[in-house]
XYZ file of C-alpha atoms in Angstrom:
662
model
C 0.000 0.000 0.000
C 1.208 3.492 -0.893
C 2.298 5.944 1.789
C 0.053 8.916 1.041
C 0.202 12.527 2.180
C -2.898 14.754 2.184
C -2.641 18.557 1.979
C -5.791 20.636 2.400
C -5.706 24.241 1.155
C -7.715 27.109 2.652
C -7.413 29.185 -0.533
C -7.830 32.225 1.686
C -11.547 32.246 2.392
C -12.517 30.739 -0.977
C -12.539 27.290 0.613
C -12.175 27.950 4.346
C -15.280 30.175 4.535
C -17.490 27.211 3.632
C -15.386 24.136 4.407
C -13.924 23.220 7.814
C -10.465 22.507 6.408
C -9.045 21.254 9.707
C -11.869 18.731 10.012
C -11.225 17.597 6.424
C -7.502 17.102 7.112
C -8.262 15.215 10.322
C -10.826 12.914 8.664
C -8.650 12.151 5.640
C -5.662 11.483 7.921
C -7.521 8.400 9.172
C -7.935 6.871 5.704
C -5.963 3.664 4.964
C -2.493 4.424 3.650
C -2.476 8.083 4.731
C 0.582 8.737 6.877
C 0.512 12.537 6.826
C -2.328 15.083 6.639
C -2.271 18.810 7.178
C -3.894 22.070 6.119
C -2.407 25.409 5.081
C -3.793 28.798 4.052
C -2.214 28.946 0.586
C -0.894 25.569 -0.533
C 0.133 26.936 -3.959
C 2.417 29.530 -2.350
C 6.136 28.933 -2.041
C 5.743 28.121 1.661
C 2.984 25.639 0.865
C 5.062 23.970 -1.829
C 8.014 23.740 0.541
C 5.715 22.038 3.050
C 4.702 19.436 0.453
C 8.294 18.835 -0.647
C 9.532 18.421 2.942
C 6.701 16.019 3.788
C 7.444 13.845 0.725
C 11.065 13.494 1.724
C 10.511 13.174 5.477
C 7.723 10.571 5.294
C 8.938 8.871 2.114
C 5.560 9.453 0.506
C 4.602 7.403 -2.550
C 1.541 9.477 -3.399
C 0.156 12.950 -2.715
C -3.424 14.268 -2.584
C -3.958 18.034 -2.750
C -7.416 19.212 -1.687
C -7.592 22.624 -3.337
C -8.885 24.349 -6.468
C -9.400 22.983 -9.972
C -6.509 20.944 -11.428
C -6.680 23.286 -14.417
C -5.254 25.974 -12.165
C -2.407 24.394 -10.227
C -2.006 20.737 -11.151
C 1.203 21.568 -13.040
C 2.478 23.546 -10.028
C 2.005 20.659 -7.610
C 3.375 18.079 -10.028
C 6.582 20.082 -10.418
C 6.825 20.346 -6.623
C 6.518 16.567 -6.286
C 9.096 16.015 -9.029
C 11.598 18.259 -7.237
C 11.130 16.120 -4.126
C 11.919 12.961 -6.093
C 8.319 11.743 -6.519
C 6.895 10.880 -9.934
C 4.666 13.859 -10.836
C 1.821 11.576 -11.897
C 1.515 10.255 -8.358
C -0.174 13.553 -7.450
C -3.985 13.838 -7.407
C -6.089 16.991 -7.013
C -9.391 16.912 -5.136
C -11.283 19.974 -6.342
C -12.915 21.175 -3.124
C -13.267 24.764 -4.364
C -15.261 24.765 -7.648
C -16.924 21.418 -6.894
C -17.594 22.052 -3.235
C -17.109 25.375 -1.425
C -18.280 27.578 -4.311
C -21.549 25.708 -4.756
C -22.485 25.142 -1.113
C -23.403 27.632 1.588
C -23.877 25.227 4.465
C -20.530 24.401 6.169
C -21.439 20.905 7.464
C -22.657 19.877 3.998
C -19.626 21.364 2.246
C -17.236 19.801 4.758
C -18.800 16.375 4.331
C -18.568 16.639 0.551
C -14.926 17.809 0.743
C -14.089 14.718 2.783
C -15.798 12.504 0.182
C -13.892 14.139 -2.689
C -10.621 13.723 -0.791
C -11.421 10.091 -0.042
C -12.029 9.434 -3.769
C -8.673 11.010 -4.670
C -6.906 8.838 -2.065
C -8.525 5.718 -3.515
C -7.246 6.643 -6.970
C -3.701 7.379 -5.771
C -3.479 3.847 -4.334
C -3.838 2.525 -7.904
C -1.720 5.193 -9.624
C 1.452 4.095 -11.350
C 4.459 6.270 -12.231
C 4.199 7.628 -15.781
C 6.898 9.091 -17.994
C 6.206 11.768 -20.582
C 7.607 11.234 -24.070
C 8.668 13.834 -26.630
C 7.313 14.930 -29.990
C 8.963 17.238 -32.543
C 7.593 20.708 -33.369
C 6.875 21.833 -36.925
C 8.173 25.379 -37.066
C 5.391 26.930 -39.142
C 2.155 28.643 -38.063
C -1.278 28.815 -39.667
C -3.505 31.876 -39.210
C -7.162 31.349 -40.151
C -8.576 34.745 -41.089
C -6.934 37.725 -42.764
C -8.490 40.673 -40.934
C -6.480 43.082 -38.796
C -6.214 40.399 -36.079
C -4.854 37.772 -38.462
C -2.510 40.228 -40.199
C -1.016 41.500 -36.939
C -0.588 37.985 -35.570
C 1.118 36.831 -38.768
C 3.441 39.849 -38.853
C 4.548 39.338 -35.254
C 5.209 35.628 -35.811
C 7.048 36.334 -39.063
C 9.169 39.036 -37.424
C 10.390 36.386 -34.980
C 11.729 34.421 -37.939
C 9.055 31.742 -38.269
C 7.138 31.085 -41.516
C 3.390 31.670 -41.316
C 0.466 31.163 -43.687
C -2.655 33.353 -43.716
C -5.824 31.717 -45.041
C -8.563 34.231 -45.930
C -11.865 33.215 -47.518
C -12.387 36.601 -49.225
C -10.417 37.581 -52.378
C -8.374 40.053 -50.297
C -7.053 40.322 -46.778
C -8.068 43.232 -44.530
C -11.392 42.072 -43.128
C -14.024 44.451 -41.766
C -11.511 47.232 -41.165
C -11.282 47.779 -44.936
C -14.935 48.861 -44.927
C -14.478 51.447 -42.171
C -13.933 55.147 -42.910
C -12.576 56.587 -39.635
C -11.602 54.940 -36.350
C -12.503 56.106 -32.858
C -11.424 57.874 -30.700
C -8.733 59.497 -32.869
C -10.776 59.762 -36.089
C -7.793 58.738 -38.185
C -8.316 57.099 -41.572
C -8.803 53.339 -41.260
C -7.334 52.642 -44.714
C -4.291 54.791 -43.906
C -3.307 52.602 -40.961
C -4.509 49.257 -42.345
C -3.130 49.377 -45.899
C 0.551 49.544 -44.804
C -0.061 46.461 -42.640
C -1.606 44.621 -45.607
C 1.285 45.558 -47.885
C 3.823 44.626 -45.210
C 2.226 41.192 -44.848
C 2.306 40.671 -48.627
C 5.975 41.675 -48.850
C 7.197 39.733 -45.805
C 9.290 36.796 -46.973
C 8.060 34.654 -44.065
C 4.361 35.138 -44.876
C 2.324 33.322 -47.516
C -1.166 34.651 -48.198
C -3.812 32.186 -49.358
C -6.669 34.532 -50.229
C -9.978 33.276 -51.631
C -9.192 30.052 -49.753
C -10.580 27.993 -46.901
C -9.183 25.434 -44.497
C -10.726 22.165 -45.608
C -9.485 19.860 -42.841
C -7.083 19.760 -39.903
C -5.627 16.674 -38.282
C -2.925 16.089 -35.711
C -2.016 17.681 -32.418
C 0.022 20.505 -30.892
C 3.315 20.909 -32.701
C 2.235 18.535 -35.471
C -0.938 19.699 -37.228
C -1.612 18.665 -40.819
C -3.957 20.998 -42.694
C -5.552 20.819 -46.122
C -6.249 24.235 -47.662
C -8.676 24.624 -50.540
C -7.772 27.468 -52.890
C -10.971 28.325 -54.724
C -10.755 28.935 -58.445
C -10.558 32.667 -59.260
C -10.498 31.863 -62.975
C -7.629 34.348 -62.996
C -3.976 33.324 -62.725
C -2.826 35.018 -59.545
C 0.840 34.999 -60.505
C 0.127 36.528 -63.930
C -2.555 39.165 -63.205
C -1.122 42.677 -62.908
C -4.222 44.193 -61.275
C -4.576 46.776 -64.057
C -8.364 46.612 -63.793
C -9.039 46.722 -67.561
C -11.114 43.542 -67.400
C -13.282 44.997 -64.636
C -14.020 48.035 -66.836
C -14.960 46.078 -69.968
C -17.034 43.273 -68.437
C -20.613 43.651 -69.805
C -22.227 42.084 -66.706
C -22.733 45.193 -64.558
C -25.651 44.266 -62.301
C -23.885 42.200 -59.634
C -24.571 43.330 -56.030
C -21.345 44.656 -54.516
C -20.847 42.806 -51.231
C -17.958 45.079 -50.261
C -20.415 47.999 -50.230
C -23.047 45.738 -48.622
C -25.251 45.726 -51.708
C -25.586 49.529 -51.832
C -24.257 49.558 -55.417
C -23.281 47.091 -58.159
C -20.026 45.672 -59.493
C -18.992 43.637 -62.541
C -18.870 39.835 -62.742
C -15.062 40.123 -62.730
C -13.887 42.451 -59.999
C -11.205 43.680 -57.614
C -12.931 44.352 -54.252
C -11.330 47.767 -53.645
C -8.379 49.842 -54.816
C -5.962 48.791 -52.042
C -6.801 45.068 -52.201
C -3.994 42.640 -51.290
C -3.397 40.681 -53.397
C -4.577 43.052 -56.124
C -5.844 40.312 -58.369
C -9.138 40.145 -60.235
C -11.677 37.450 -59.368
C -14.473 36.121 -61.571
C -17.786 35.493 -59.799
C -19.011 32.151 -61.235
C -22.591 32.897 -60.183
C -22.812 35.856 -62.571
C -20.150 35.309 -65.257
C -21.869 34.668 -68.606
C -18.867 32.776 -69.972
C -18.771 30.332 -67.074
C -22.547 29.852 -67.083
C -23.270 29.593 -70.798
C -19.940 29.640 -72.607
C -20.741 32.946 -74.300
C -18.830 36.233 -73.793
C -15.114 36.009 -72.993
C -14.621 39.783 -73.113
C -12.267 39.804 -70.096
C -9.978 37.238 -71.750
C -9.873 39.304 -74.943
C -8.889 42.555 -73.204
C -6.396 41.035 -70.729
C -2.974 41.845 -72.140
C -1.237 39.641 -69.559
C -3.202 36.519 -70.505
C -4.266 35.930 -66.899
C -7.832 34.727 -67.543
C -8.326 30.968 -67.237
C -11.944 29.810 -67.490
C -10.936 26.173 -66.912
C -9.233 26.804 -63.579
C -10.187 24.336 -60.814
C -10.046 24.440 -57.036
C -6.580 23.568 -55.781
C -5.824 21.641 -52.610
C -2.640 22.384 -50.673
C -1.406 20.235 -47.791
C 0.953 21.681 -45.197
C 2.210 20.867 -41.705
C 2.002 23.396 -38.858
C 3.146 23.563 -35.277
C 0.468 26.033 -34.139
C -2.850 27.391 -35.420
C -4.300 30.840 -34.713
C -8.035 31.423 -35.171
C -8.862 34.973 -36.292
C -12.206 34.465 -38.012
C -13.681 37.835 -37.039
C -17.334 38.872 -36.901
C -20.417 39.978 -38.813
C -23.317 42.269 -37.877
C -26.418 40.242 -37.097
C -29.185 39.952 -39.660
C -32.056 42.331 -38.933
C -34.822 40.350 -40.639
C -36.574 39.827 -37.296
C -36.481 43.499 -36.299
C -39.179 44.777 -38.615
C -40.366 47.315 -36.044
C -37.515 49.465 -37.345
C -38.700 49.101 -40.984
C -35.286 47.839 -42.087
C -36.812 45.636 -44.796
C -39.414 48.258 -45.734
C -37.310 51.339 -46.420
C -33.835 51.680 -48.006
C -33.334 54.741 -45.776
C -33.118 52.498 -42.700
C -29.535 51.204 -42.712
C -27.134 49.441 -40.389
C -24.127 51.237 -38.960
C -21.767 49.383 -41.302
C -23.882 50.377 -44.305
C -23.819 53.959 -43.053
C -20.033 53.627 -42.787
C -19.876 52.838 -46.509
C -22.147 55.778 -47.346
C -19.763 58.103 -45.488
C -16.621 56.591 -47.043
C -14.890 58.392 -49.911
C -14.445 55.020 -51.616
C -18.078 54.085 -51.001
C -21.052 53.992 -53.372
C -21.677 57.766 -53.099
C -17.992 58.820 -53.105
C -18.240 59.999 -49.502
C -21.272 62.270 -49.958
C -24.052 61.405 -47.521
C -27.149 60.772 -49.649
C -30.376 58.979 -48.899
C -30.370 55.585 -50.647
C -34.026 55.983 -51.665
C -33.804 59.225 -53.681
C -30.192 60.423 -53.544
C -31.143 63.519 -51.561
C -29.150 64.938 -48.669
C -30.720 63.938 -45.302
C -31.267 66.606 -42.671
C -32.578 64.599 -39.705
C -30.836 61.407 -38.646
C -31.877 59.028 -35.867
C -29.410 56.507 -34.457
C -30.827 53.527 -32.560
C -28.468 51.790 -30.133
C -28.406 48.175 -28.955
C -30.360 46.674 -31.856
C -29.978 42.995 -31.057
C -27.501 43.567 -28.215
C -28.406 42.988 -24.545
C -31.518 41.317 -25.894
C -33.654 38.942 -23.850
C -35.697 37.790 -26.852
C -34.591 34.802 -28.919
C -33.911 36.950 -31.983
C -31.092 38.939 -30.324
C -27.889 38.478 -28.370
C -27.678 38.607 -24.562
C -24.242 40.280 -24.535
C -23.146 43.875 -25.089
C -21.430 44.235 -28.480
C -19.008 46.709 -26.881
C -18.167 48.856 -29.929
C -21.598 50.268 -30.839
C -21.678 53.236 -28.435
C -18.354 54.495 -29.719
C -18.900 54.096 -33.438
C -22.338 55.716 -33.118
C -20.711 58.712 -31.404
C -18.161 58.751 -34.232
C -20.883 58.727 -36.904
C -22.809 61.470 -35.120
C -19.716 63.684 -34.846
C -18.720 63.175 -38.484
C -22.243 64.016 -39.656
C -22.394 67.212 -37.627
C -18.870 68.215 -38.661
C -19.337 67.634 -42.387
C -22.995 68.667 -42.551
C -23.748 71.309 -39.884
C -27.315 71.585 -41.166
C -28.162 68.087 -39.904
C -29.952 67.273 -36.659
C -28.696 64.065 -35.048
C -30.573 62.074 -32.393
C -29.167 59.045 -30.561
C -31.511 56.783 -28.607
C -29.680 54.615 -26.073
C -30.205 52.286 -23.111
C -26.842 53.074 -21.505
C -23.746 54.720 -22.929
C -20.769 52.441 -22.337
C -17.344 54.019 -22.895
C -14.748 51.922 -21.023
C -11.642 52.524 -23.158
C -8.860 55.090 -23.050
C -10.216 58.535 -24.053
C -13.573 56.961 -24.896
C -15.696 58.942 -22.455
C -14.047 62.204 -23.525
C -14.888 61.285 -27.128
C -18.556 60.739 -26.275
C -18.689 63.989 -24.301
C -17.323 65.855 -27.343
C -20.204 64.534 -29.417
C -22.675 65.967 -26.907
C -20.962 69.189 -25.862
C -19.065 70.308 -28.972
C -21.148 68.884 -31.792
C -24.615 69.211 -30.273
C -25.711 65.612 -30.765
C -29.020 64.928 -28.997
C -28.596 61.880 -26.748
C -31.947 60.581 -25.488
C -32.154 57.784 -22.920
C -34.918 55.603 -24.247
C -35.803 53.080 -26.903
C -37.374 53.480 -30.313
C -40.655 51.609 -30.388
C -41.493 51.813 -34.089
C -40.342 53.288 -37.381
C -42.943 53.803 -40.102
C -42.131 54.976 -43.668
C -44.696 57.615 -44.669
C -44.693 60.278 -47.413
C -40.949 60.170 -47.952
C -40.211 60.407 -44.219
C -39.489 57.902 -41.481
C -41.912 58.395 -38.604
C -39.935 57.509 -35.478
C -41.885 56.829 -32.295
C -39.744 56.615 -29.161
C -39.718 57.274 -25.439
C -37.595 59.583 -23.296
C -37.166 57.790 -19.986
C -35.669 60.803 -18.208
C -38.543 63.167 -18.980
C -41.100 60.331 -19.160
C -42.406 61.596 -22.504
C -43.258 60.070 -25.862
C -41.227 61.483 -28.744
C -42.155 61.653 -32.435
C -39.468 62.528 -34.981
C -39.783 62.837 -38.751
C -36.418 61.429 -39.799
C -34.763 61.311 -43.197
C -32.586 58.346 -42.246
C -32.513 55.836 -39.387
C -29.237 54.098 -38.538
C -29.370 50.866 -36.542
C -26.393 49.882 -34.360
C -26.720 46.151 -35.013
C -25.169 43.647 -32.627
C -22.120 41.742 -33.802
C -21.755 37.980 -33.808
C -18.975 35.527 -34.721
C -18.450 34.803 -38.396
C -20.653 32.008 -39.708
C -17.566 29.867 -40.337
C -16.595 29.846 -36.637
C -18.695 26.823 -35.633
C -17.394 24.556 -38.408
C -13.790 25.641 -37.767
C -14.181 24.980 -34.034
C -15.459 21.479 -34.824
C -12.533 20.914 -37.189
C -10.018 22.023 -34.561
C -11.853 20.377 -31.624
C -11.820 23.819 -29.993
C -14.393 24.909 -27.415
C -17.119 27.508 -28.003
C -19.629 29.235 -25.755
C -23.377 29.408 -26.306
C -22.955 32.493 -28.510
C -20.440 30.749 -30.815
C -17.467 32.749 -29.581
C -14.333 30.653 -29.059
C -13.711 29.837 -25.405
C -10.336 30.677 -23.909
C -8.441 28.215 -21.714
C -8.774 30.575 -18.739
C -10.581 33.943 -18.870
C -7.895 35.731 -16.832
C -4.653 33.764 -16.960
C -4.815 32.251 -20.472
C -7.030 34.620 -22.474
C -5.543 33.897 -25.924
C -5.224 30.119 -25.686
C -7.885 27.597 -26.537
C -8.352 24.634 -24.173
C -7.118 22.564 -27.134
C -3.312 22.659 -27.048
C -1.707 24.447 -29.985
C -4.843 26.435 -30.901
C -4.713 30.169 -30.161
C -7.328 32.922 -30.391
C -6.977 36.367 -31.923
C -9.532 39.151 -32.256
C -13.312 39.148 -32.170
C -13.601 35.371 -32.636
C -13.058 35.210 -28.851
C -15.492 38.037 -27.952
C -16.493 41.607 -28.928
C -13.583 44.068 -28.955
C -12.418 47.220 -30.718
C -9.389 47.623 -32.998
C -6.757 48.490 -30.340
C -7.866 45.587 -28.161
C -7.883 43.294 -31.189
C -4.338 44.293 -32.140
C -3.178 43.804 -28.536
C -4.680 40.322 -28.412
C -3.164 39.521 -31.820
C 0.275 40.343 -30.422
C -0.399 38.238 -27.330
C -1.462 35.255 -29.462
C 1.654 35.694 -31.609
C 3.897 35.659 -28.529
C 2.340 32.373 -27.394
C 2.856 30.875 -30.855
C 6.483 32.070 -30.935
C 7.082 30.494 -27.517
C 5.728 27.201 -28.861
C 7.586 27.249 -32.193
C 10.873 28.159 -30.471
C 10.954 24.681 -28.910
C 12.464 21.764 -30.793
C 10.440 19.193 -28.869
C 7.327 19.134 -26.696
C 6.686 16.868 -23.745
C 3.840 14.492 -24.580
C 0.971 13.737 -22.255
C 1.695 10.273 -20.747
C -1.980 9.806 -19.894
C -2.734 8.126 -23.215
C -4.877 5.207 -24.242
C -3.498 1.698 -24.560
C -5.098 -1.431 -25.968
C -5.083 -4.842 -24.320
C -4.393 -6.919 -27.431
C -5.599 -10.112 -25.766
C -9.067 -8.596 -25.260
C -9.326 -6.590 -28.494
C -11.745 -8.054 -31.065
C -10.814 -5.665 -33.905
C -14.263 -4.059 -34.189
C -12.922 -0.549 -35.078
C -15.284 1.216 -32.655
C -12.420 3.069 -30.975
C -10.875 4.099 -34.307
C -14.152 5.657 -35.451
C -14.592 7.855 -32.349
C -10.946 8.992 -31.993
C -10.929 12.712 -32.908
C -7.133 12.768 -33.326
C -6.656 9.746 -35.585
C -4.374 8.136 -33.013
C -5.716 4.593 -33.383
C -4.819 2.220 -36.197
C -5.302 -1.517 -36.713
C -2.838 -4.234 -37.658
C -2.831 -8.005 -37.991
C -0.815 -9.882 -35.370
C -0.201 -13.508 -34.576
C -1.289 -14.908 -31.221
C -0.974 -18.378 -29.652
C -3.932 -20.591 -30.533
C -5.167 -23.991 -29.373
C -2.948 -26.997 -29.813
C 0.204 -24.910 -30.299
C -1.183 -23.173 -33.359
C -0.814 -19.510 -34.337
C -3.911 -17.369 -34.850
C -3.922 -14.155 -36.918
C -6.073 -11.459 -35.312
C -6.816 -7.805 -36.071
C -5.999 -5.609 -33.054
C -5.894 -1.887 -32.226
C -2.692 0.076 -31.780
C -2.421 3.577 -30.241
C 0.141 6.149 -31.360
C 1.103 7.794 -28.020
C 2.492 10.887 -29.766
C -0.900 11.594 -31.360
C -3.227 10.470 -28.545
C -4.405 13.333 -26.329
C -5.962 11.186 -23.602
C -9.565 12.273 -24.190
C -10.885 8.806 -23.239
C -13.496 8.561 -26.004
C -12.115 5.202 -27.124
C -12.361 3.667 -23.648
C -16.075 4.392 -23.556
C -16.704 3.143 -27.095
C -14.799 -0.133 -26.727
C -17.403 -2.935 -26.294
C -14.890 -5.521 -25.084
C -13.188 -3.291 -22.487
C -9.836 -3.731 -24.212
C -9.088 -0.011 -24.378
C -7.967 1.744 -21.203
C -6.443 5.108 -20.325
C -3.201 5.438 -18.397
C -3.735 7.480 -15.261
C -7.525 7.146 -15.594
C -8.012 3.411 -15.899
C -11.357 1.736 -15.326
C -10.105 0.273 -12.062
C -9.034 3.725 -10.830
C -12.370 5.310 -11.742
C -14.300 2.496 -10.051
C -12.104 2.835 -6.946
C -13.136 6.506 -6.769
C -16.799 5.578 -7.171
C -16.551 2.969 -4.415
C -14.861 5.492 -2.112
C -17.633 8.028 -2.713
C -20.406 5.491 -2.139
C -19.104 3.911 1.034
């Protein structure tokens, strides 16, 4: 029987306020095999670790149980402490008496009893633990960034500057993301294109960066340090290495009635197009849904006028396979669809627009060349109503429960720009709360009110009705307790933002975690904010949650630093808690192979002793320990019980259950 030491942590008052830690230590000290039990205020502190190390050496402990917080927090800390004392680190077990006990109970006797039960289960498991040794796996020194917005660009540049090759995969024909559609940025009101375009050009010219635009990640296999990705490069029907970006084909194409998605459908483009003047790469793309030549075989004007000979109507999708050591997700966001918000007449009047559509109307490169005109008749609007929180902080099913974080500031920006450029306009902003938490944000909002005379009204718009060329806005002023009626020329809706529609499928591909709103979940909200719980997957930008440009760039740099730290290593220590197959029990059914998300299980034919000194050929499972991540899915799926998990074997789990039930 193992000599076991039990160490109960107070965690300040996190545990001790609800759990009688001394009673827990005393009760667990009486368990079979326990030769030492104590409690301490902060077991993760240096003094607490010294206490554990001294006890291991003094009592010649063969196993250690720490009753403290979640193993996600300090399991590595305590394992390193045990290793320094000469004990195998995998002979340490954590009983989570904080999250699983003290934080969910208010009654001390109940919490104390449960803490004792959790400790008893951990002791039972330690008795059956066996020393494990971690192996090594090599690291592929290349990174993959999924998404080419400002987050993906900044992450790629930082990784490339450290000397590591990096690939950017962007599904649009150009990198740049949503920032390319923005006119000015808050709170400095500097030109978005002026600060983004140099970054785009720098990424294109960096020798360590490859840009796969108009491409998507088709599949990802492998594990941290050794990912294998298949990238699908969609056919542009234009040779990217030949096209000079002269734009002659886009001028001569006879198909002119294609909705321009870059301007959010506010104007039209040609069937062959370059999204905008500063596009990177500046290569034309043929839209197969509208190209007459691709649909019917008639036309071919773009091929006739292209002096470089870049047009290729027979081009096919290309698949590229590459190995990566780390993957960064930077898939960005989209404004929510407003189909279910018809009280604002968004689908009834072209003069009701979203904030991003309004951004394009104010942009010099937009559909009206920067002149603010009503979409319905091209006239200059004089009364504008901005509606905040459309779909944000929403309790109904059609909206989002979270604050989108950027809406208050970009609405203040729009209001200021309107009043500055068109002093004859009257601007009203209806809001629930004004949230300005960033540096110089509140001063920016106050300028809109005090210097530019923007009318901020605390209240919600109830209905917008198009009538006789006007938008009848009915709203409430909660401060004066009055109903307000405004005849507006335009209504601008600050729509909530949500993760890009590709986020869910990418998360499934990467086995990364997501929350209920489809934002990627970080490994720890405070201590590991740019890491996914899946090793080797990192998060950058709005894919992790709503944020503005400075915060996005900061997180992009943080994600890059984590990737650099990973790629700088030649080898990684493997998790020794991997699956193993008992070949004598395996019946070769392939159930475990089918459920393994990492592709770690293969099958082979082996000879085994048969009756009467014969040899029998049987099909059995084999686990690659370098690929296996110890998820345990195979152990559950195996019908014969041949598959088991080191460190979490069936016998160990059942010993814990028996200890809890006794």
